[in-house]
mmCIF file of C-alpha atoms in Angstrom:
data_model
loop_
_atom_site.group_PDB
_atom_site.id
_atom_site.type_symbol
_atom_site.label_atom_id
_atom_site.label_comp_id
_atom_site.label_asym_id
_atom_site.label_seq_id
_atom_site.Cartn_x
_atom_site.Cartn_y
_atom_site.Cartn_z
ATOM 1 C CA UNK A 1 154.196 13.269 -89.548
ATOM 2 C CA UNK A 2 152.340 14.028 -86.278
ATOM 3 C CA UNK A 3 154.928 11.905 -84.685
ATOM 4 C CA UNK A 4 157.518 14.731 -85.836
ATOM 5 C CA UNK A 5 155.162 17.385 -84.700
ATOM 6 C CA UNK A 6 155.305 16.502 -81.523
ATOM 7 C CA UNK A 7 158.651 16.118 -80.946
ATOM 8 C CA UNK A 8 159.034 19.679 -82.788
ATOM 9 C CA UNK A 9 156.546 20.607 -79.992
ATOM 10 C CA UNK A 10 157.876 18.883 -77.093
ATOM 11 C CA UNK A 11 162.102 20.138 -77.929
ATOM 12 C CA UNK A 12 160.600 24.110 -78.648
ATOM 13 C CA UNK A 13 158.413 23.477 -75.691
ATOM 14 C CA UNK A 14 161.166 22.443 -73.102
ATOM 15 C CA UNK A 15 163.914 25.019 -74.951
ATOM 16 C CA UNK A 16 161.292 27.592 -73.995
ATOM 17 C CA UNK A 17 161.184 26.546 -70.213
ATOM 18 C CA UNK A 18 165.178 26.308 -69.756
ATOM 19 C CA UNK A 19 165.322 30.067 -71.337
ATOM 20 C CA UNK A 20 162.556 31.359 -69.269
ATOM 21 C CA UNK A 21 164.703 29.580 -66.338
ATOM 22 C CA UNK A 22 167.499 31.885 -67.292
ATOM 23 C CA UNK A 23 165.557 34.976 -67.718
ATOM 24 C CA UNK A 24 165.121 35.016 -63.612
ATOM 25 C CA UNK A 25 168.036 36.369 -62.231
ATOM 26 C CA UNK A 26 168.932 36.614 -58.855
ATOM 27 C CA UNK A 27 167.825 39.789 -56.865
ATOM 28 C CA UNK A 28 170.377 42.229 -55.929
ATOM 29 C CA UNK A 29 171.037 43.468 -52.420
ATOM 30 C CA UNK A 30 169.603 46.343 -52.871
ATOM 31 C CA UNK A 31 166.616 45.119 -54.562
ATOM 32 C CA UNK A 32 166.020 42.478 -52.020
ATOM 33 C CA UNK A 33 166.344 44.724 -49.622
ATOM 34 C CA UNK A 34 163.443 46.924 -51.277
ATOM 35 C CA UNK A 35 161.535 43.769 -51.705
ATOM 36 C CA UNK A 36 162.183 43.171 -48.082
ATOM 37 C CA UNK A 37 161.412 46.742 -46.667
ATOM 38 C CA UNK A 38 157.843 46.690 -49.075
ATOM 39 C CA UNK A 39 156.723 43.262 -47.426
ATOM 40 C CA UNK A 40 157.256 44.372 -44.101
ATOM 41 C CA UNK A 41 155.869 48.313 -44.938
ATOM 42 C CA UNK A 42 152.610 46.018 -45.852
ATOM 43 C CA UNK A 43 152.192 44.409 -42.294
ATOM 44 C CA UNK A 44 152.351 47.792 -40.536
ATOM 45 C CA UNK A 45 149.862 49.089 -42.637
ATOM 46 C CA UNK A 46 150.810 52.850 -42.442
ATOM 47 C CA UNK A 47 147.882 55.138 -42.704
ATOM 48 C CA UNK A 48 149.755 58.519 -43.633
ATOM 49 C CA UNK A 49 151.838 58.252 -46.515
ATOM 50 C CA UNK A 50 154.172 60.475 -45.126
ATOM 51 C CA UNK A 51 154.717 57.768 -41.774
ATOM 52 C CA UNK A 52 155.508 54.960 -44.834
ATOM 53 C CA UNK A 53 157.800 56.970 -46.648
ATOM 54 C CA UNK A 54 159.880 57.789 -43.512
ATOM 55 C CA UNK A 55 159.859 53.938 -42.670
ATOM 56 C CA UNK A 56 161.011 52.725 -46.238
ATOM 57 C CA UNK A 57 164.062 55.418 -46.129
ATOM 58 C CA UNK A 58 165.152 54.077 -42.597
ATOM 59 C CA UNK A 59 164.750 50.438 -43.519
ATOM 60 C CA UNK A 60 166.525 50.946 -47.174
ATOM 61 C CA UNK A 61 169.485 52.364 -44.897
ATOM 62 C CA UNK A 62 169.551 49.178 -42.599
ATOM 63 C CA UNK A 63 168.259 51.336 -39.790
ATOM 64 C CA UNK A 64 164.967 49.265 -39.462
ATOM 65 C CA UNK A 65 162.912 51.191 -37.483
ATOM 66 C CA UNK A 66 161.343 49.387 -34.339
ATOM 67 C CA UNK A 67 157.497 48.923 -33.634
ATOM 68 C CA UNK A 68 156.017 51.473 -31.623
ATOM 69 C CA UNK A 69 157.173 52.115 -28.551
ATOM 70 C CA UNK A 70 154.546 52.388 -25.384
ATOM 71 C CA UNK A 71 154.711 55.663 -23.903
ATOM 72 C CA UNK A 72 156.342 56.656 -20.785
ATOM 73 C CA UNK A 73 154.485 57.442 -17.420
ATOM 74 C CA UNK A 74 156.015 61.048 -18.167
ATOM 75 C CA UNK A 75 154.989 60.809 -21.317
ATOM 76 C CA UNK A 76 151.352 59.620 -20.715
ATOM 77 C CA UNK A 77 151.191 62.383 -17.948
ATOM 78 C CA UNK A 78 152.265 65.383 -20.691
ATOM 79 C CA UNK A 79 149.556 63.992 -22.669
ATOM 80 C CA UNK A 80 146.671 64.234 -20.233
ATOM 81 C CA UNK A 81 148.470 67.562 -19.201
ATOM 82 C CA UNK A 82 148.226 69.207 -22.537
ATOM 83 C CA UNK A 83 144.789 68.059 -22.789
ATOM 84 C CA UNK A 84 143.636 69.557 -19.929
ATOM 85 C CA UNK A 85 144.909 72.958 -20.470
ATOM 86 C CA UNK A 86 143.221 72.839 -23.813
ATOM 87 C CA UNK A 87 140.447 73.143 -22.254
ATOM 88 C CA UNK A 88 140.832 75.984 -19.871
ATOM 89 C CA UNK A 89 141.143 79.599 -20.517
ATOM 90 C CA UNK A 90 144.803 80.992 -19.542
ATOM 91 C CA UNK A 91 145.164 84.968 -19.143
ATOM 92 C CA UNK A 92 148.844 84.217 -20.781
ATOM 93 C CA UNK A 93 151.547 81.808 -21.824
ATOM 94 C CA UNK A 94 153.115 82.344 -17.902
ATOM 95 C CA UNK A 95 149.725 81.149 -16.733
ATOM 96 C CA UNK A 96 149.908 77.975 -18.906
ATOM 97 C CA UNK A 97 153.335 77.597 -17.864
ATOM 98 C CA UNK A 98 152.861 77.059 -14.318
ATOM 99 C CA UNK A 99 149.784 75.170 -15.043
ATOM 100 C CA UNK A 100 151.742 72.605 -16.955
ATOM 101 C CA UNK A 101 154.637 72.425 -14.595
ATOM 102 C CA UNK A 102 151.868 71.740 -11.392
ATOM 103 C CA UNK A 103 149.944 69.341 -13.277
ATOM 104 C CA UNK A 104 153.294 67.343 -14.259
ATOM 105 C CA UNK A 105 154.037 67.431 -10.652
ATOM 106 C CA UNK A 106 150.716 65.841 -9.897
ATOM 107 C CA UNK A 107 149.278 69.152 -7.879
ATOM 108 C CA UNK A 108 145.932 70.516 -8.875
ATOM 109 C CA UNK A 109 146.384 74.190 -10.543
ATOM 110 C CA UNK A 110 143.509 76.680 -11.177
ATOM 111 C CA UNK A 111 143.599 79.327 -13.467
ATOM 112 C CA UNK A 112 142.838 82.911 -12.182
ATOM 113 C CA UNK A 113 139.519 82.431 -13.309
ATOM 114 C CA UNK A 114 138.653 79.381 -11.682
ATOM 115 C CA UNK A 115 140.511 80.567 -8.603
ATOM 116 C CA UNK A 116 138.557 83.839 -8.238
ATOM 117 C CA UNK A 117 135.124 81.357 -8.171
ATOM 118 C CA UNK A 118 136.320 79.138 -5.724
ATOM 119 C CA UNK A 119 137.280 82.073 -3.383
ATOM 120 C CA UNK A 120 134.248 83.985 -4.084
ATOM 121 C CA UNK A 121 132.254 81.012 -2.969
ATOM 122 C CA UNK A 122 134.371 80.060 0.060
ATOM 123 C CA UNK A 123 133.705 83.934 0.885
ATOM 124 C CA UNK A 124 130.101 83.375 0.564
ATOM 125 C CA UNK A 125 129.736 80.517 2.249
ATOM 126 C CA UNK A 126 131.843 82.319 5.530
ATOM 127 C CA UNK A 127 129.299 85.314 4.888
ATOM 128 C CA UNK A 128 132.347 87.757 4.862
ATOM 129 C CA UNK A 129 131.146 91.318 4.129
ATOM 130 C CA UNK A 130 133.373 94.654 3.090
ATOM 131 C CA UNK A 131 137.036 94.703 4.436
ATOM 132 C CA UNK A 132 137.144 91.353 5.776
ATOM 133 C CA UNK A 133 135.859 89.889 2.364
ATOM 134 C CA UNK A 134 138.282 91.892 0.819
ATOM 135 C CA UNK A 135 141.230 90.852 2.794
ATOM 136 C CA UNK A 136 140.276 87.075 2.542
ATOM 137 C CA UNK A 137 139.624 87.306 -1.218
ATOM 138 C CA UNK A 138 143.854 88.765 -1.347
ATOM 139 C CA UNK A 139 144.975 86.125 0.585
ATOM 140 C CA UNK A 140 142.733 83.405 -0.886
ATOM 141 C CA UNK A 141 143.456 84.684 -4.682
ATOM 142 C CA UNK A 142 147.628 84.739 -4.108
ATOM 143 C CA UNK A 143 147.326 80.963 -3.348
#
Protein backbone atom coordinates (compact mmCIF):
# COMPACT_ATOMS: atom_id res chain seq x y z
CA UNK A 1 0.00 0.00 0.00
CA UNK A 2 2.56 2.74 0.81
CA UNK A 3 4.42 1.43 -2.11
CA UNK A 4 1.29 2.65 -4.28
CA UNK A 5 1.20 5.85 -2.38
CA UNK A 6 4.16 6.85 -3.44
CA UNK A 7 4.05 6.26 -6.80
CA UNK A 8 0.47 8.09 -6.67
CA UNK A 9 2.70 10.83 -5.12
CA UNK A 10 5.66 10.78 -7.22
CA UNK A 11 3.29 10.60 -11.03
CA UNK A 12 0.79 13.71 -9.42
CA UNK A 13 3.98 15.20 -8.19
CA UNK A 14 5.96 15.29 -11.57
CA UNK A 15 2.39 15.90 -13.68
CA UNK A 16 2.27 18.99 -11.48
CA UNK A 17 5.85 20.23 -12.47
CA UNK A 18 5.42 19.58 -16.42
CA UNK A 19 1.98 21.76 -16.13
CA UNK A 20 3.50 24.44 -14.11
CA UNK A 21 6.32 24.21 -17.00
CA UNK A 22 3.59 25.08 -19.42
CA UNK A 23 1.93 27.71 -17.47
CA UNK A 24 5.22 30.08 -18.25
CA UNK A 25 4.84 31.43 -21.45
CA UNK A 26 7.14 33.32 -23.30
CA UNK A 27 7.12 37.20 -22.86
CA UNK A 28 5.85 39.26 -25.60
CA UNK A 29 7.73 42.08 -27.26
CA UNK A 30 6.06 44.44 -25.79
CA UNK A 31 6.14 43.04 -22.43
CA UNK A 32 9.79 42.38 -22.57
CA UNK A 33 10.29 45.47 -23.61
CA UNK A 34 8.41 46.87 -20.37
CA UNK A 35 10.33 44.40 -18.39
CA UNK A 36 13.37 45.78 -20.06
CA UNK A 37 12.59 49.61 -19.78
CA UNK A 38 11.57 48.88 -15.66
CA UNK A 39 15.10 47.18 -15.03
CA UNK A 40 16.94 49.82 -16.53
CA UNK A 41 14.34 52.83 -15.00
CA UNK A 42 15.70 51.02 -11.59
CA UNK A 43 19.51 51.74 -12.21
CA UNK A 44 18.90 55.44 -12.91
CA UNK A 45 17.09 55.78 -9.93
CA UNK A 46 14.85 58.80 -10.93
CA UNK A 47 14.01 61.04 -8.08
CA UNK A 48 10.90 62.96 -9.63
CA UNK A 49 8.31 60.79 -10.78
CA UNK A 50 7.57 62.96 -13.44
CA UNK A 51 11.63 62.49 -14.92
CA UNK A 52 10.67 58.38 -14.75
CA UNK A 53 7.55 58.62 -16.43
CA UNK A 54 9.05 60.64 -19.34
CA UNK A 55 11.94 57.96 -19.53
CA UNK A 56 9.57 54.81 -19.58
CA UNK A 57 7.40 56.53 -22.55
CA UNK A 58 10.68 57.18 -24.62
CA UNK A 59 12.15 53.77 -23.93
CA UNK A 60 8.58 51.87 -24.56
CA UNK A 61 8.86 53.76 -28.07
CA UNK A 62 12.48 52.40 -28.77
CA UNK A 63 13.73 55.94 -28.38
CA UNK A 64 15.95 55.00 -25.31
CA UNK A 65 16.87 58.03 -23.94
CA UNK A 66 20.74 58.56 -23.34
CA UNK A 67 22.46 59.24 -19.86
CA UNK A 68 22.90 62.69 -19.06
CA UNK A 69 24.67 64.70 -21.07
CA UNK A 70 27.61 67.12 -19.49
CA UNK A 71 26.84 70.58 -20.11
CA UNK A 72 28.33 72.82 -22.59
CA UNK A 73 30.94 75.64 -21.81
CA UNK A 74 27.92 77.90 -23.09
CA UNK A 75 25.83 76.16 -21.19
CA UNK A 76 27.84 76.16 -17.87
CA UNK A 77 28.45 79.96 -18.56
CA UNK A 78 24.32 80.72 -18.81
CA UNK A 79 24.20 78.98 -15.63
CA UNK A 80 26.65 81.02 -13.58
CA UNK A 81 25.12 83.99 -15.64
CA UNK A 82 21.61 83.54 -14.45
CA UNK A 83 22.88 83.07 -11.08
CA UNK A 84 24.52 86.07 -10.82
CA UNK A 85 21.84 88.33 -11.92
CA UNK A 86 19.69 86.69 -9.33
CA UNK A 87 21.38 88.29 -7.13
CA UNK A 88 21.52 91.85 -8.23
CA UNK A 89 18.85 94.39 -8.37
CA UNK A 90 17.96 95.42 -12.17
CA UNK A 91 15.90 98.82 -12.67
CA UNK A 92 14.19 96.66 -15.70
CA UNK A 93 14.13 93.64 -17.96
CA UNK A 94 16.53 95.96 -20.61
CA UNK A 95 18.92 96.22 -17.70
CA UNK A 96 19.01 92.40 -17.21
CA UNK A 97 19.24 92.06 -20.78
CA UNK A 98 22.44 93.65 -21.36
CA UNK A 99 23.68 92.25 -18.19
CA UNK A 100 23.20 88.76 -19.48
CA UNK A 101 24.48 89.40 -22.93
CA UNK A 102 28.03 91.09 -21.21
CA UNK A 103 28.38 88.43 -18.80
CA UNK A 104 27.99 85.67 -21.69
CA UNK A 105 30.59 87.59 -23.46
CA UNK A 106 32.87 87.29 -20.49
CA UNK A 107 32.88 91.36 -19.74
CA UNK A 108 32.09 92.52 -16.26
CA UNK A 109 28.56 94.52 -16.24
CA UNK A 110 27.30 96.72 -13.33
CA UNK A 111 23.96 97.61 -12.78
CA UNK A 112 23.07 101.37 -12.46
CA UNK A 113 23.24 100.95 -8.95
CA UNK A 114 26.48 99.50 -8.57
CA UNK A 115 27.77 101.84 -11.26
CA UNK A 116 26.63 105.05 -9.53
CA UNK A 117 28.91 103.67 -6.24
CA UNK A 118 31.83 102.99 -8.08
CA UNK A 119 31.74 106.50 -9.71
CA UNK A 120 30.80 108.21 -6.62
CA UNK A 121 33.85 106.75 -5.01
CA UNK A 122 36.28 107.26 -7.91
CA UNK A 123 34.85 111.00 -7.56
CA UNK A 124 35.76 111.00 -4.01
CA UNK A 125 38.81 109.65 -4.13
CA UNK A 126 39.85 112.56 -7.12
CA UNK A 127 38.21 115.10 -4.53
CA UNK A 128 36.07 116.54 -7.46
CA UNK A 129 33.73 119.26 -6.13
CA UNK A 130 30.47 121.02 -7.99
CA UNK A 131 30.64 121.16 -11.89
CA UNK A 132 33.60 119.14 -12.35
CA UNK A 133 32.07 116.29 -10.11
CA UNK A 134 29.14 116.65 -12.00
CA UNK A 135 30.60 116.37 -15.38
CA UNK A 136 32.80 113.31 -14.36
CA UNK A 137 29.88 111.55 -12.64
CA UNK A 138 27.95 111.93 -16.66
CA UNK A 139 30.72 110.63 -18.27
CA UNK A 140 31.66 108.00 -15.67
CA UNK A 141 27.78 106.83 -15.26
CA UNK A 142 27.23 106.46 -19.42
CA UNK A 143 30.07 103.84 -19.32
Amino acid sequence: MHKLIVALLAGWLAVSIAHAAEDKKELSAQQQRMADCNAEAKKRAFKEKADRDGFMSACLKGEMPAEKKEMTEQQKRMGECNAEAKGKKFAGNDERQAFMSACLKGEKVMTQQERMGYCNKEAGAKNLKGDERQKFMSSCLKG
